[in-house]
Tab-separated table of C-alpha atoms in Angstrom:
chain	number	residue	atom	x	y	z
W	1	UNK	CA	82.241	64.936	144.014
W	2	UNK	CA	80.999	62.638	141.327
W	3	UNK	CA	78.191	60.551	141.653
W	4	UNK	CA	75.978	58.681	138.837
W	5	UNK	CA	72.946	61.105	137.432
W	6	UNK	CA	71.904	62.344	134.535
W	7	UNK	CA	74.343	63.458	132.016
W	8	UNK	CA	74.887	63.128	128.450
W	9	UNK	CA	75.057	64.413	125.246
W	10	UNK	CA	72.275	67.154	124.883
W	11	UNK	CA	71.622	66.792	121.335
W	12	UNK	CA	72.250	62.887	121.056
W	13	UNK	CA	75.219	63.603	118.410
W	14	UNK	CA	77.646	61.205	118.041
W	15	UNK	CA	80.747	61.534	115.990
W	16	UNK	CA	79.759	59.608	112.737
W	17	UNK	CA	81.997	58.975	109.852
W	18	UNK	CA	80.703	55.869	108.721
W	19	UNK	CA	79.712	56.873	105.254
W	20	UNK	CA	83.647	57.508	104.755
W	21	UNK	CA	85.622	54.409	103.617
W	22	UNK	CA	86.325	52.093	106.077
W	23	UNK	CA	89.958	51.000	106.373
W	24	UNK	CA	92.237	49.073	108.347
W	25	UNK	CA	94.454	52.010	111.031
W	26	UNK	CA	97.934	51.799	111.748
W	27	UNK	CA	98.358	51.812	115.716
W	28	UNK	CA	100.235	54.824	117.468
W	29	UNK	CA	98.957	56.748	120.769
W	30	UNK	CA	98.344	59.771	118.726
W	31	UNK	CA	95.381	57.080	116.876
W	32	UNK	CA	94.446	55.414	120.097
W	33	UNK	CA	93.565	58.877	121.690
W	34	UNK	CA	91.562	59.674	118.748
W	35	UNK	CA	89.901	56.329	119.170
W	36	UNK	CA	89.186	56.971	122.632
W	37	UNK	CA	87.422	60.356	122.130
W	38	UNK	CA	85.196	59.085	119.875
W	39	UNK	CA	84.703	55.892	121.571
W	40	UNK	CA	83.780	57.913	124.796
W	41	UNK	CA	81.250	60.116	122.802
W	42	UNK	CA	79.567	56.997	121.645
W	43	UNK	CA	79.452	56.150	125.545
W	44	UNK	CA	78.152	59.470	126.454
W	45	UNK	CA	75.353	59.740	124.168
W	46	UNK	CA	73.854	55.846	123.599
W	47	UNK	CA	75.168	54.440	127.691
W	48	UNK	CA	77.314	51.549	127.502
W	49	UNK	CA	75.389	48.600	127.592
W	50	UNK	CA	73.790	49.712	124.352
W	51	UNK	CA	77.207	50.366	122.158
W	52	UNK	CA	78.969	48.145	120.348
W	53	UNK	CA	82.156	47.439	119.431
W	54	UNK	CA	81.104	47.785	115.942
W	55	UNK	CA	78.852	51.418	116.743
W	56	UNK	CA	82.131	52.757	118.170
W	57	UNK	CA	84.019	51.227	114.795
W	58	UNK	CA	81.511	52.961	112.660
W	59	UNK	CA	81.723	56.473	114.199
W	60	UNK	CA	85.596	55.928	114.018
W	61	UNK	CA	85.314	55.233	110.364
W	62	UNK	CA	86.928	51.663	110.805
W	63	UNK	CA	86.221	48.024	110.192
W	64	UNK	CA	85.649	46.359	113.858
W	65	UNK	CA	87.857	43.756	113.929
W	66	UNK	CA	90.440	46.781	113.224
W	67	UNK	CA	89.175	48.164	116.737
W	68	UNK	CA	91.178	45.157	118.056
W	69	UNK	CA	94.242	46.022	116.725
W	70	UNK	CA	93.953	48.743	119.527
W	71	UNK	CA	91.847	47.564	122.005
W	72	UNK	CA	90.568	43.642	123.506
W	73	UNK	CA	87.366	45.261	124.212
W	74	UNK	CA	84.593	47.630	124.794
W	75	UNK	CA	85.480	47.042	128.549
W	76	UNK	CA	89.258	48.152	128.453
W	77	UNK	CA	87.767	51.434	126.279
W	78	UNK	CA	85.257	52.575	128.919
W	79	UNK	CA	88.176	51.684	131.684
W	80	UNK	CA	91.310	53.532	130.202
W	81	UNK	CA	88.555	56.442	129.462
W	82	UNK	CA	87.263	57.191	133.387
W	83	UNK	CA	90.749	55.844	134.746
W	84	UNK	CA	92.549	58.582	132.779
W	85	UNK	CA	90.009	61.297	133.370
W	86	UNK	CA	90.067	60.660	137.076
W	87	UNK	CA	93.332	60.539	137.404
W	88	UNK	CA	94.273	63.867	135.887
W	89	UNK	CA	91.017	65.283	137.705
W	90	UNK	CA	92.749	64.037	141.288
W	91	UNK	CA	96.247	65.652	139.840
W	92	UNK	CA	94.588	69.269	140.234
W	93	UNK	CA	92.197	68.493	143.427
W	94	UNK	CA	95.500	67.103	144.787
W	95	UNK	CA	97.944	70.137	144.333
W	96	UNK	CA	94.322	72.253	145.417
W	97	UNK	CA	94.192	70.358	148.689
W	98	UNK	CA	98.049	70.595	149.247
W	99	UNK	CA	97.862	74.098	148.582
W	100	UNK	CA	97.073	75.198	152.414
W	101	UNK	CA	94.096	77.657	151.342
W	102	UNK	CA	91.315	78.938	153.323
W	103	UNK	CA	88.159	76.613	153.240
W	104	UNK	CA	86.339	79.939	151.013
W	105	UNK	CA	89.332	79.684	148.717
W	106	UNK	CA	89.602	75.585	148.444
W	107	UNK	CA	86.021	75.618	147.318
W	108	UNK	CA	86.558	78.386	144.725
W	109	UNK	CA	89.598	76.333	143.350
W	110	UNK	CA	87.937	72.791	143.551
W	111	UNK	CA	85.150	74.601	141.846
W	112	UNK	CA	86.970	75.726	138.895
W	113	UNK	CA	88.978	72.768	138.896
W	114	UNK	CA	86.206	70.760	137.847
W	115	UNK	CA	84.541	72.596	135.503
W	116	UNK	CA	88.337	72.732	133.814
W	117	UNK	CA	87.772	68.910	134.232
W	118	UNK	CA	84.515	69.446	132.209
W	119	UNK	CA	85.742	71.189	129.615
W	120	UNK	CA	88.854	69.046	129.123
W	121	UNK	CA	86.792	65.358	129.536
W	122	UNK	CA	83.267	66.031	129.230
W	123	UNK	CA	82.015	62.817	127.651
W	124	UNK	CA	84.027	61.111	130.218
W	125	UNK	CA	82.030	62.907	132.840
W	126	UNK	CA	79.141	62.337	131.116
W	127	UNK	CA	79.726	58.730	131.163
W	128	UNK	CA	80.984	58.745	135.028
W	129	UNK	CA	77.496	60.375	135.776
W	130	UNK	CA	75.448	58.189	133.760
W	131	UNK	CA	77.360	54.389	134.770
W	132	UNK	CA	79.042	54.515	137.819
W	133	UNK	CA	76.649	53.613	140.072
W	134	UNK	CA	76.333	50.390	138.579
W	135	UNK	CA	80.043	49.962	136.939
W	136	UNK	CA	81.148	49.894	140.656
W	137	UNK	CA	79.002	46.044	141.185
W	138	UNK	CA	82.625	45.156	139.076
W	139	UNK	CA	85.974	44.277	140.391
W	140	UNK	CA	87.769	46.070	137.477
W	141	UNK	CA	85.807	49.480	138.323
W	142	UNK	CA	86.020	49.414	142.337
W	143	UNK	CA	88.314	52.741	142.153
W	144	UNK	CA	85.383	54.889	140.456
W	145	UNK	CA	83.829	53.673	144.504
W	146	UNK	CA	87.132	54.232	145.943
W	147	UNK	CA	87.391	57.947	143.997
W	148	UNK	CA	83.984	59.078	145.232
W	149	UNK	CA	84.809	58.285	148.817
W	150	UNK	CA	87.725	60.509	148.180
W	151	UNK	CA	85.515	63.164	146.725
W	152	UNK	CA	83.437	63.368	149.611
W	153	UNK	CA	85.983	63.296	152.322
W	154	UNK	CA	87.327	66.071	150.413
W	155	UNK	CA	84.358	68.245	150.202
W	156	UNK	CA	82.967	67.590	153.737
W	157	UNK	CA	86.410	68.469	155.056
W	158	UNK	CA	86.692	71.471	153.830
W	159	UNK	CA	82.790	72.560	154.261
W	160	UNK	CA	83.224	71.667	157.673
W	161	UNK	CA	86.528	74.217	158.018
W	162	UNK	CA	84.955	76.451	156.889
W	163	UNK	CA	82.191	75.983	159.435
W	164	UNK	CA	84.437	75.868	162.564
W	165	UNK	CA	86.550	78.857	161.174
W	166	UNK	CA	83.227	81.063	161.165
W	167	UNK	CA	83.723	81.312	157.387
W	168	UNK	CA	80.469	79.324	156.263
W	169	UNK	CA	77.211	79.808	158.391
W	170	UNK	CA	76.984	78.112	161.569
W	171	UNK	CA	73.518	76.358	160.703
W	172	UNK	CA	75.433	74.662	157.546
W	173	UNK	CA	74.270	71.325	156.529
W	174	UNK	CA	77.557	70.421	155.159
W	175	UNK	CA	76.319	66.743	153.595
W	176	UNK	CA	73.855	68.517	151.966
W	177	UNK	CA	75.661	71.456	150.694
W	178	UNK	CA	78.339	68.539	149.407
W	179	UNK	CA	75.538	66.722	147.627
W	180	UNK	CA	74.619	69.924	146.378
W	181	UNK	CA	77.617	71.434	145.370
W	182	UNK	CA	78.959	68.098	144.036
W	183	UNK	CA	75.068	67.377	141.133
W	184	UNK	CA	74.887	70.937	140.199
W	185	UNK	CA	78.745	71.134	139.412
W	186	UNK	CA	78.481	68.003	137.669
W	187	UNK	CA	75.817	67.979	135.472
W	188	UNK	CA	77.154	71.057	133.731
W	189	UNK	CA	78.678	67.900	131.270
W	190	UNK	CA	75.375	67.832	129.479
W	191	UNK	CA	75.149	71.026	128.350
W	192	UNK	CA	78.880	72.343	128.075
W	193	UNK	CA	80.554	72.219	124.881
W	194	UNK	CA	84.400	72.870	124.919
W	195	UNK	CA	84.910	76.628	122.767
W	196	UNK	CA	81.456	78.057	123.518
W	197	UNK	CA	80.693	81.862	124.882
W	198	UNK	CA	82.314	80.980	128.411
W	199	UNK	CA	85.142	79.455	129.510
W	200	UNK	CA	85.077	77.174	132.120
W	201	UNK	CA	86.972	79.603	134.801
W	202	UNK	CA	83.868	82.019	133.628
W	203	UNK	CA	81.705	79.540	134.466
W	204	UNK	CA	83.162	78.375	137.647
W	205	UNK	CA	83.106	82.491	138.750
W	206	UNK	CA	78.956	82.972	137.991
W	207	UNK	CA	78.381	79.149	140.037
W	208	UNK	CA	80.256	80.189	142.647
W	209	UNK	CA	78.912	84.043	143.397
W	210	UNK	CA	75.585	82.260	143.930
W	211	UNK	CA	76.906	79.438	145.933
W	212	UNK	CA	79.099	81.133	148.431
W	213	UNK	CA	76.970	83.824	148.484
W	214	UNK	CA	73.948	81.667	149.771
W	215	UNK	CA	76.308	79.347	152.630
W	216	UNK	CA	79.188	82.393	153.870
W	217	UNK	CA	78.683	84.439	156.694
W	218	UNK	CA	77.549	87.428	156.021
W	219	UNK	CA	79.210	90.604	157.395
């Protein structure tokens, strides 16, 4: 359901303790993780041909050549960062789509699985919207192609259920609906911010009343 757009960080912050003292880190996952985060901000809000090891060092509050103790490079950041998000994102589409539910009820789940995806990762989404398309030209990113065939196999699927069971209207443009569906979910990672009014299952509720509403049969 992914697919490169525009996405990012709405205000253009980026997580900057630079004017702290820089020291050298001790290593640890609990570190790395931290690194990570703030490495994918930095991603999110200046696109990754423009940061720098040494940007993402500064906003971590490090030397750069301590960066290395963690990581080879900016590269194997940006990969660990959309491997990791995609991979939990397919662990909840996957027990969705194993789950045997109506094609109305697999949307409303995908749905709400994403926008938990959002909250949980939403600089990595950013990022995902903002570089995939041309991240995927390299061997070392082919799976972000591989994941959005996935996505869309997924989606049209179940659309198209939904068609043939009578649930969704019978004049349905399912690849549009998907395309739909799959930029308006999506670029809910530039304005989200985790701990705000709504939660994400809020969120997910008020998208999908006006979705469903607009492609189900009505009785």
């Amino acid at each position: 359901m992914l697919r490169g757009g525009r996405a990012g960080d709405q205000n253009g912050h980026v997580p900057n303790t630079a004017s702290k003292k820089k020291t050298q880190v001790s290593g640890g996952p609990e570190r790395r993780r931290e690194l990570l985060d703030t490495a994918a901000e930095v991603f999110a809000a200046q696109g990754y041909n423009a940061t720098t090891v040494r940007k993402i060092a500064d906003a971590a509050g490090m030397l750069a050549g301590s960066l290395y103790y963690h990581f080879d490079s900016k590269e194997s950041m940006l990969d660990e960062i959309l491997s990791s998000f995609l991979n939990e994102l397919w662990e909840g589409y996957d027990a969705v789509l194993a789950a045997d539910l109506g094609p109305r009820e697999t949307i409303e789940a995908l749905v709400t699985e994403s926008f938990r995806e959002i909250d949980r990762h939403r600089a990595a989404v950013a990022i995902y919207q903002k570089e995939s398309r041309h991240l995927t030209d390299q061997p070392r990113f082919q799976y972000l192609a591989d994941s959005q065939r996935r996505f869309e196999k997924a989606w049209l699927g179940t659309l198209e259920r939904g068609v043939s069971a009578g649930v969704f209207r019978a004049d349905l443009d399912v690849r549009l609906t998907y395309r739909f569906v799959r930029d308006t979910v999506w670029v809910a990672a530039s304005w989200y911010r985790p701990g705000g009014r709504h939660s994400p299952e809020e969120i997910a509720r008020q998208y999908l009343s006006m979705v469903l509403d607009g492609i189900a049969v009505q009785s």
